[in-house]
CSV table of C-alpha atoms in Angstrom, one decimal:
chain,number,residue,atom,x,y,z
A,204,MET,CA,110.4,106.3,94.4
A,205,LEU,CA,110.9,105.9,90.7
A,206,LYS,CA,110.7,102.2,90.7
A,207,ASN,CA,107.7,102.4,92.7
A,208,LEU,CA,106.0,104.9,90.4
A,209,LEU,CA,106.8,102.4,87.5
A,210,PHE,CA,105.2,99.5,89.3
A,211,VAL,CA,102.1,101.6,89.7
A,212,THR,CA,102.2,102.6,86.1
A,213,SER,CA,102.6,99.0,84.6
A,214,TYR,CA,99.8,97.8,87.2
A,215,VAL,CA,97.6,100.4,85.8
A,216,LYS,CA,98.3,99.3,82.3
A,217,PHE,CA,97.8,95.8,83.1
A,218,TYR,CA,94.4,96.6,84.8
A,219,ILE,CA,93.4,98.4,81.8
A,220,ILE,CA,94.5,96.0,79.1
A,221,VAL,CA,93.3,92.5,80.7
A,222,PRO,CA,89.6,93.8,81.0
A,223,ALA,CA,89.8,95.2,77.2
A,224,LEU,CA,90.6,91.6,76.1
A,225,ILE,CA,88.0,90.2,78.4
A,226,LEU,CA,85.1,92.5,78.2
A,227,PRO,CA,82.8,92.8,75.2
A,228,PRO,CA,83.3,95.7,72.6
A,229,PHE,CA,80.7,97.9,74.3
A,230,ALA,CA,83.0,98.2,77.3
A,231,HIS,CA,85.9,99.6,75.2
A,232,ARG,CA,84.8,103.0,75.0
A,233,ARG,CA,84.9,103.6,78.7
A,234,ILE,CA,88.4,101.6,79.2
A,235,THR,CA,89.6,104.0,76.2
A,236,SER,CA,88.5,107.1,78.2
A,237,ALA,CA,89.8,105.8,81.4
A,238,PHE,CA,93.2,105.2,79.7
A,239,ALA,CA,93.2,108.7,78.5
A,240,VAL,CA,92.6,110.0,81.6
A,241,SER,CA,95.3,108.0,83.2
A,242,MET,CA,97.8,108.8,80.5
A,243,PRO,CA,98.9,112.4,82.0
A,244,LEU,CA,99.6,110.8,85.3
A,245,GLY,CA,102.2,108.5,83.9
């Protein structure tokens, strides 16, 4: 279960970081807030 949780966490980080690199700066505020919401989850 721990390995599965780690996989989900890494996937979420990947899902946040990649759009941050691709999308224009105006989207970064939304991405940052989404990251802040996901942080307590893991």
